[in-house]
Amino acid sequence: MLFDAKVGAVMNDRQPAAEVAHRLGITKHPATDQIAEAVALFAPLGWAMCGQWHQEGTLRALRLAAGGAASSTLDEAITEVWNAENQVLVRHAASPMRRWSNSHYPFKQVIWDRVTLIEKAVRHHVDGAYEASVPIILAQIDGMSRDLTGQSFFSKANADSYLDDETLAGMEENLPVVRRVFSEDVRESGSYGLVSRHGVMHGRDLSYATRVNSTKTIVLVAALAEYFPRIADDAGARLRGRHERTVAGSRKLDESGRLIDDRQIPELLRVAFDFDIEYLKAVHLDPGPFAAHPILATVASRYGLDPSAFTVGQDGVGCWWHYAVPAGQWLGYAARPTTSTERTHPDVWRWDAPNVPVGPPWIQAESWRSDDDFPRSPNWKPDLIL
């Protein structure tokens, strides 16, 4: 069992258990005291609390602490929990980052590339190559935090409080304390065995490569993956806004033939995806009239597009819509229940052309056969027609 990462208010020193309960969205739970106690005991050792901690394993470590166990014993106990009961979460500590910042593709690509490096480091960890896993992960935390806050997580001058009112990772006395442990200066070369970014990356600590230290860096990744999503989304939105101001009004295409001025295209793709899901659900789960107009209005508003700017149509066969992006290109979607005997997904077409489509593709197809004057438009491209 894991601690639930959904929460509601920042901890204060007077009522830590009550604040943990509030973060967990509950009024009373036997784990709340233990979570507060775990933060107080483990953060000074460099262990970052988050919703991915194994509950029973954490309680075992707390029982050791209550019995007077030394810090090294606690480190080994927690390390064993993460590499045994929590091994799957060790392997996927960075995976939640792949959901960050969908508003700006180049920034999202940076995040994905960074996660790929972290996952390679985790494989080094699993193989026991801690001399590789620790510096790779520390470097990626450094770069990630600089991208998102403007300063390194390990910088003593970093103005980010690393507190929030939503996550276990953002509790008081958690990440700020862990940051101090990871930011400890190591001025003289030697064998200290610390989890110090300075000692590792500047070659001062010659015995950093331990299972404990490697596990601490991975756990920190998991905590930051819980803390940073909103900040990452905001950073991506800022970059997207800057990009749109730069490309606005361009009529050029990139090397792949795509519009340089891609304003509203990411939002429109999400509208198309959500609308397609709603149509698929209606076809398979609730056969009958499909309310294309209100559903399109709902998904368009969800992504900040004006529903009245869409042209929406529906007949006895299927439904369709189209929309002109600021660059002047018309994009559209059309679907009907499948006509194939080999699949169940609806027939789907997409429109991408500098001119407005005239009717849905099935009406146009009939007109091609019966009326030579009908404007033949090859831009309704079949997506799933067999």
Coordinates of C-alpha atoms in Angstrom, one line a residue:
M1 CA 0.0 0.0 0.0
L2 CA 1.2 3.5 -0.9
F3 CA 0.6 6.8 0.8
D4 CA -2.0 8.8 -1.2
A5 CA -0.3 11.7 -2.9
K6 CA -3.5 13.8 -3.1
V7 CA -3.5 16.5 -0.5
G8 CA -4.8 19.9 0.7
A9 CA -2.8 22.3 2.9
V10 CA 0.8 23.1 3.9
M11 CA 2.1 21.6 7.1
N12 CA 2.7 23.7 10.1
D13 CA 4.8 22.8 13.1
R14 CA 1.9 22.8 15.6
Q15 CA -0.4 20.4 14.0
P16 CA 1.6 18.2 11.5
A17 CA -0.7 15.2 11.7
A18 CA -3.8 17.2 11.1
E19 CA -2.2 18.9 8.1
V20 CA -1.2 15.6 6.7
A21 CA -4.8 14.4 7.1
H22 CA -6.0 17.5 5.3
R23 CA -3.5 16.8 2.5
L24 CA -4.7 13.2 2.2
G25 CA -8.3 14.5 1.9
I26 CA -9.4 12.7 5.1
T27 CA -10.4 13.7 8.6
K28 CA -8.7 10.9 10.4
H29 CA -6.4 8.1 9.4
P30 CA -3.8 6.1 11.4
A31 CA -1.1 6.8 8.9
T32 CA -1.2 10.6 9.3
D33 CA 0.9 10.7 12.4
Q34 CA 3.4 8.3 10.8
I35 CA 3.7 10.4 7.7
A36 CA 4.5 13.5 9.7
E37 CA 6.9 11.6 11.8
A38 CA 8.6 10.1 8.7
V39 CA 9.1 13.6 7.2
A40 CA 10.7 14.8 10.5
L41 CA 13.0 11.8 10.8
F42 CA 13.9 10.9 7.3
A43 CA 14.3 14.3 5.5
P44 CA 17.4 15.2 7.5
L45 CA 19.0 12.0 6.2
G46 CA 18.2 13.0 2.6
W47 CA 15.0 11.0 2.1
A48 CA 12.3 13.0 0.3
M49 CA 8.7 12.1 1.2
C50 CA 6.1 11.7 -1.5
G51 CA 3.0 9.7 -2.2
Q52 CA 5.0 6.8 -3.6
W53 CA 6.4 5.7 -0.3
H54 CA 5.6 2.1 0.7
Q55 CA 3.4 2.4 3.8
E56 CA 4.3 -0.8 5.7
G57 CA 7.9 -0.4 4.9
T58 CA 7.9 3.1 6.2
L59 CA 6.3 2.0 9.4
R60 CA 9.0 -0.7 9.8
A61 CA 11.6 2.0 9.5
L62 CA 9.8 4.2 12.0
R63 CA 9.7 1.3 14.5
L64 CA 13.5 1.0 14.1
A65 CA 13.9 4.7 14.8
A66 CA 11.7 4.4 17.9
G67 CA 14.0 1.6 19.1
G68 CA 17.0 3.9 18.8
A69 CA 18.4 2.7 15.5
A70 CA 21.4 4.6 14.2
S71 CA 21.0 6.8 11.0
S72 CA 23.0 4.2 9.0
T73 CA 20.6 1.5 10.0
L74 CA 17.6 3.6 9.0
D75 CA 19.3 4.3 5.7
E76 CA 19.8 0.7 5.0
A77 CA 16.2 -0.2 6.0
I78 CA 14.6 2.4 3.8
T79 CA 16.9 1.5 1.0
E80 CA 15.8 -2.1 1.2
V81 CA 12.1 -1.1 1.2
W82 CA 12.6 0.9 -2.0
N83 CA 14.6 -1.8 -3.7
A84 CA 12.3 -4.7 -2.7
E85 CA 8.6 -3.8 -2.1
N86 CA 8.9 -0.5 -4.0
Q87 CA 11.2 -1.8 -6.8
V88 CA 8.6 -1.1 -9.6
L89 CA 8.3 2.5 -8.5
V90 CA 12.1 2.8 -8.4
R91 CA 12.1 1.7 -12.1
H92 CA 9.4 4.2 -13.0
A93 CA 10.2 7.1 -10.6
A94 CA 10.5 9.6 -13.5
S95 CA 7.6 8.2 -15.6
P96 CA 5.0 10.8 -14.3
M97 CA 7.2 13.5 -15.9
R98 CA 6.2 12.4 -19.3
R99 CA 2.7 13.8 -18.7
W100 CA 4.0 17.3 -18.1
S101 CA 3.6 20.4 -20.3
N102 CA 1.6 19.4 -23.3
S103 CA 1.3 23.0 -24.5
H104 CA 4.7 23.3 -26.2
Y105 CA 6.2 20.3 -28.0
P106 CA 9.9 21.3 -28.0
F107 CA 9.8 21.8 -24.2
K108 CA 8.0 18.5 -23.8
Q109 CA 10.6 16.8 -25.9
V110 CA 13.3 18.1 -23.6
I111 CA 11.4 16.6 -20.7
W112 CA 11.1 13.3 -22.4
D113 CA 14.8 13.2 -23.3
R114 CA 15.6 14.0 -19.7
V115 CA 13.4 11.2 -18.4
T116 CA 15.1 8.8 -20.9
L117 CA 18.4 9.7 -19.3
I118 CA 17.0 9.2 -15.8
E119 CA 15.6 5.8 -16.8
K120 CA 19.0 4.8 -18.1
A121 CA 20.5 5.8 -14.7
V122 CA 17.9 3.7 -12.9
R123 CA 19.0 0.7 -15.0
H124 CA 22.5 1.4 -13.8
H125 CA 21.2 1.5 -10.3
V126 CA 19.4 -1.9 -10.7
D127 CA 22.7 -3.3 -12.1
G128 CA 24.6 -2.0 -9.1
A129 CA 26.5 0.6 -11.1
Y130 CA 26.0 3.4 -8.6
E131 CA 29.0 5.3 -9.7
A132 CA 27.0 6.0 -12.9
S133 CA 23.5 6.3 -11.6
V134 CA 24.2 8.9 -9.0
P135 CA 25.9 11.6 -11.1
I136 CA 23.5 11.1 -14.1
I137 CA 20.4 11.6 -11.9
L138 CA 22.0 14.6 -10.0
A139 CA 22.8 16.2 -13.4
Q140 CA 19.2 15.7 -14.6
I141 CA 17.7 17.1 -11.4
D142 CA 20.0 20.1 -11.8
G143 CA 19.0 20.7 -15.4
M144 CA 15.3 20.1 -14.8
S145 CA 15.1 22.5 -11.8
R146 CA 16.9 25.1 -13.8
D147 CA 14.4 24.7 -16.7
L148 CA 11.5 25.1 -14.3
T149 CA 12.6 27.6 -11.7
G150 CA 15.6 29.3 -13.2
Q151 CA 17.9 27.9 -10.6
S152 CA 19.3 24.6 -9.6
F153 CA 17.5 22.6 -6.9
F154 CA 20.9 22.3 -5.2
S155 CA 21.6 26.1 -5.2
K156 CA 21.5 27.7 -1.8
A157 CA 20.3 30.8 -3.6
N158 CA 17.3 29.1 -5.2
A159 CA 14.3 31.2 -4.3
D160 CA 11.7 28.4 -4.9
S161 CA 10.3 27.4 -1.5
Y162 CA 9.6 23.8 -2.6
L163 CA 6.3 24.0 -0.6
D164 CA 2.8 23.7 -1.9
D165 CA -0.7 23.1 -0.6
E166 CA -1.4 20.0 -2.7
T167 CA 1.2 17.3 -2.4
L168 CA 3.0 15.3 0.2
A169 CA 6.3 16.2 -1.5
G170 CA 5.5 19.9 -0.9
M171 CA 5.1 19.6 2.9
E172 CA 7.1 21.8 5.1
E173 CA 10.4 20.3 6.4
N174 CA 10.5 17.9 3.5
L175 CA 12.1 19.1 0.2
P176 CA 13.7 22.2 1.8
V177 CA 15.5 20.0 4.3
V178 CA 16.4 17.3 1.8
R179 CA 17.8 20.1 -0.5
R180 CA 20.2 21.1 2.3
V181 CA 21.4 17.6 2.6
F182 CA 22.0 17.3 -1.1
S183 CA 23.6 20.7 -1.2
E184 CA 26.3 20.1 1.4
D185 CA 29.7 21.5 0.4
V186 CA 32.6 19.1 0.2
R187 CA 35.7 21.3 0.0
E188 CA 38.5 18.7 0.4
S189 CA 38.8 15.5 -1.6
G190 CA 38.2 12.4 0.5
S191 CA 36.0 9.4 1.1
Y192 CA 32.9 10.8 2.8
G193 CA 30.1 8.7 1.4
L194 CA 27.7 11.6 1.3
V195 CA 24.8 12.3 -1.1
S196 CA 26.2 15.7 -1.9
R197 CA 25.8 17.1 -5.4
H198 CA 28.9 19.2 -4.8
G199 CA 31.0 16.3 -3.6
V200 CA 29.9 14.0 -6.5
M201 CA 29.9 16.4 -9.5
H202 CA 33.1 18.2 -8.4
G203 CA 35.0 15.0 -7.7
R204 CA 35.5 15.7 -4.1
D205 CA 33.8 12.6 -2.5
L206 CA 35.4 9.4 -3.7
S207 CA 33.0 7.0 -2.0
Y208 CA 29.6 8.4 -3.0
A209 CA 28.8 5.3 -5.1
T210 CA 26.6 3.4 -2.7
R211 CA 23.2 1.7 -3.0
V212 CA 21.9 4.0 -0.3
N213 CA 23.0 7.2 -2.0
S214 CA 21.7 6.0 -5.4
T215 CA 18.3 5.1 -3.9
K216 CA 18.1 8.6 -2.3
T217 CA 18.6 10.3 -5.6
I218 CA 15.9 8.1 -7.2
V219 CA 13.5 8.8 -4.3
L220 CA 14.2 12.5 -4.8
V221 CA 13.2 12.2 -8.5
A222 CA 9.9 10.6 -7.4
A223 CA 9.3 13.5 -5.0
L224 CA 10.1 16.2 -7.6
A225 CA 7.9 14.3 -10.1
E226 CA 5.1 14.9 -7.7
Y227 CA 5.9 18.5 -6.8
F228 CA 6.8 19.9 -10.3
P229 CA 3.8 19.2 -12.6
R230 CA 2.1 22.6 -12.2
I231 CA 5.3 24.5 -12.5
A232 CA 6.3 22.5 -15.6
D233 CA 2.9 23.2 -17.2
D234 CA 3.3 26.9 -16.4
A235 CA 6.8 26.9 -17.9
G236 CA 5.6 25.2 -21.0
A237 CA 2.7 27.6 -21.4
R238 CA 5.1 30.6 -21.1
L239 CA 7.4 29.1 -23.8
R240 CA 4.4 28.3 -26.0
G241 CA 3.2 32.0 -25.7
R242 CA 6.7 33.2 -26.6
H243 CA 6.8 30.9 -29.6
E244 CA 3.3 32.0 -30.8
R245 CA 4.3 35.7 -30.6
T246 CA 7.4 34.9 -32.8
V247 CA 5.6 32.9 -35.5
A248 CA 2.3 34.9 -35.7
G249 CA 1.5 35.9 -39.3
S250 CA 4.1 33.7 -41.0
R251 CA 2.9 32.0 -44.2
K252 CA 6.0 29.7 -44.4
L253 CA 6.2 26.0 -44.0
D254 CA 8.9 24.1 -42.1
E255 CA 11.1 21.4 -43.6
S256 CA 8.3 18.8 -43.0
G257 CA 5.7 20.9 -44.8
R258 CA 3.9 22.0 -41.6
L259 CA 2.8 25.6 -40.8
I260 CA 5.4 27.7 -39.1
D261 CA 2.4 29.7 -37.6
D262 CA 0.9 26.8 -35.7
R263 CA -1.2 28.9 -33.3
Q264 CA -4.2 26.9 -32.0
I265 CA -3.1 23.7 -33.8
P266 CA -2.1 21.9 -30.5
E267 CA -5.5 22.8 -28.9
L268 CA -7.4 21.8 -32.1
L269 CA -5.6 18.4 -32.0
R270 CA -6.8 17.8 -28.5
V271 CA -10.4 18.8 -29.5
A272 CA -10.2 16.2 -32.3
F273 CA -8.9 13.6 -29.9
D274 CA -11.6 14.2 -27.3
F275 CA -14.4 14.5 -29.8
D276 CA -13.2 11.2 -31.4
I277 CA -13.3 9.5 -28.0
E278 CA -16.8 10.8 -27.3
Y279 CA -18.0 9.6 -30.7
L280 CA -16.4 6.2 -30.2
K281 CA -18.1 5.8 -26.8
A282 CA -21.4 6.8 -28.3
V283 CA -21.1 4.3 -31.2
H284 CA -20.1 1.4 -29.0
L285 CA -21.7 2.0 -25.6
D286 CA -24.8 4.2 -26.2
P287 CA -26.1 3.6 -29.8
G288 CA -28.5 6.3 -30.8
P289 CA -28.5 10.0 -31.6
F290 CA -25.1 11.6 -31.1
A291 CA -25.2 15.2 -29.9
A292 CA -22.4 16.6 -32.0
H293 CA -23.0 20.3 -31.4
P294 CA -23.0 20.4 -27.6
I295 CA -20.2 17.8 -27.4
L296 CA -18.0 19.9 -29.7
A297 CA -18.8 23.0 -27.7
T298 CA -17.8 21.3 -24.5
V299 CA -14.4 20.0 -25.8
A300 CA -13.6 23.3 -27.6
S301 CA -14.2 25.3 -24.4
R302 CA -12.1 22.8 -22.5
Y303 CA -9.0 23.9 -24.6
G304 CA -9.8 27.6 -24.8
L305 CA -11.2 27.6 -28.3
D306 CA -14.4 29.5 -29.2
P307 CA -17.2 27.0 -30.0
S308 CA -18.9 29.5 -32.3
A309 CA -15.8 29.6 -34.6
F310 CA -16.5 25.9 -35.5
T311 CA -18.8 24.7 -38.3
V312 CA -20.5 21.6 -37.0
G313 CA -22.7 19.3 -39.1
Q314 CA -24.6 16.1 -38.6
D315 CA -26.9 13.9 -40.7
G316 CA -28.3 10.4 -40.7
V317 CA -24.9 8.9 -41.6
G318 CA -22.5 10.6 -39.3
C319 CA -21.1 14.0 -38.1
W320 CA -18.3 16.4 -38.9
W321 CA -16.8 19.7 -38.0
H322 CA -14.1 22.1 -39.4
Y323 CA -12.2 25.1 -38.1
A324 CA -9.9 27.7 -39.6
V325 CA -6.7 28.3 -37.6
P326 CA -5.1 31.8 -37.5
A327 CA -2.7 30.8 -40.3
G328 CA -5.6 30.4 -42.6
Q329 CA -5.6 26.6 -42.9
W330 CA -8.8 24.7 -42.6
L331 CA -8.7 21.6 -40.3
G332 CA -11.6 19.3 -39.9
Y333 CA -12.9 15.9 -38.7
A334 CA -15.6 13.6 -39.9
A335 CA -16.8 10.2 -38.7
R336 CA -19.6 7.6 -39.2
P337 CA -20.2 4.1 -37.8
T338 CA -17.9 1.6 -39.5
T339 CA -18.7 0.2 -42.9
S340 CA -16.0 -2.5 -42.5
T341 CA -16.5 -6.1 -41.6
E342 CA -13.0 -6.4 -40.2
R343 CA -12.9 -3.7 -37.5
T344 CA -15.3 -1.9 -35.1
H345 CA -13.8 1.6 -34.9
P346 CA -15.8 4.2 -36.8
D347 CA -14.8 5.4 -40.3
V348 CA -12.8 8.6 -39.7
W349 CA -11.6 11.3 -42.1
R350 CA -9.5 14.4 -41.4
W351 CA -9.4 17.6 -43.5
D352 CA -6.2 19.7 -43.9
A353 CA -6.4 22.3 -46.7
P354 CA -6.3 26.0 -47.4
N355 CA -10.0 25.9 -48.4
V356 CA -13.1 25.2 -46.5
P357 CA -14.6 21.7 -46.9
V358 CA -18.0 21.4 -48.6
G359 CA -20.1 18.9 -46.7
P360 CA -18.9 15.6 -45.2
P361 CA -16.8 13.1 -47.3
W362 CA -19.6 10.6 -47.7
I363 CA -21.9 13.2 -49.4
Q364 CA -19.0 14.3 -51.6
A365 CA -18.3 10.7 -52.6
E366 CA -21.9 10.3 -53.7
S367 CA -21.8 13.6 -55.6
W368 CA -18.6 12.5 -57.5
R369 CA -20.6 9.7 -59.0
S370 CA -23.8 11.6 -59.8
D371 CA -22.8 15.2 -60.4
D372 CA -19.6 16.2 -62.3
D373 CA -20.1 19.8 -61.2
F374 CA -19.7 19.0 -57.5
P375 CA -16.4 20.5 -56.1
R376 CA -14.2 17.4 -55.9
S377 CA -12.1 17.8 -52.7
P378 CA -9.5 15.2 -52.1
N379 CA -8.5 16.7 -48.8
W380 CA -10.9 14.6 -46.8
K381 CA -8.2 12.0 -46.0
P382 CA -9.4 8.6 -44.6
D383 CA -7.9 7.8 -41.3
L384 CA -9.2 4.3 -40.6
I385 CA -11.0 3.3 -43.8
L386 CA -10.0 -0.1 -45.1

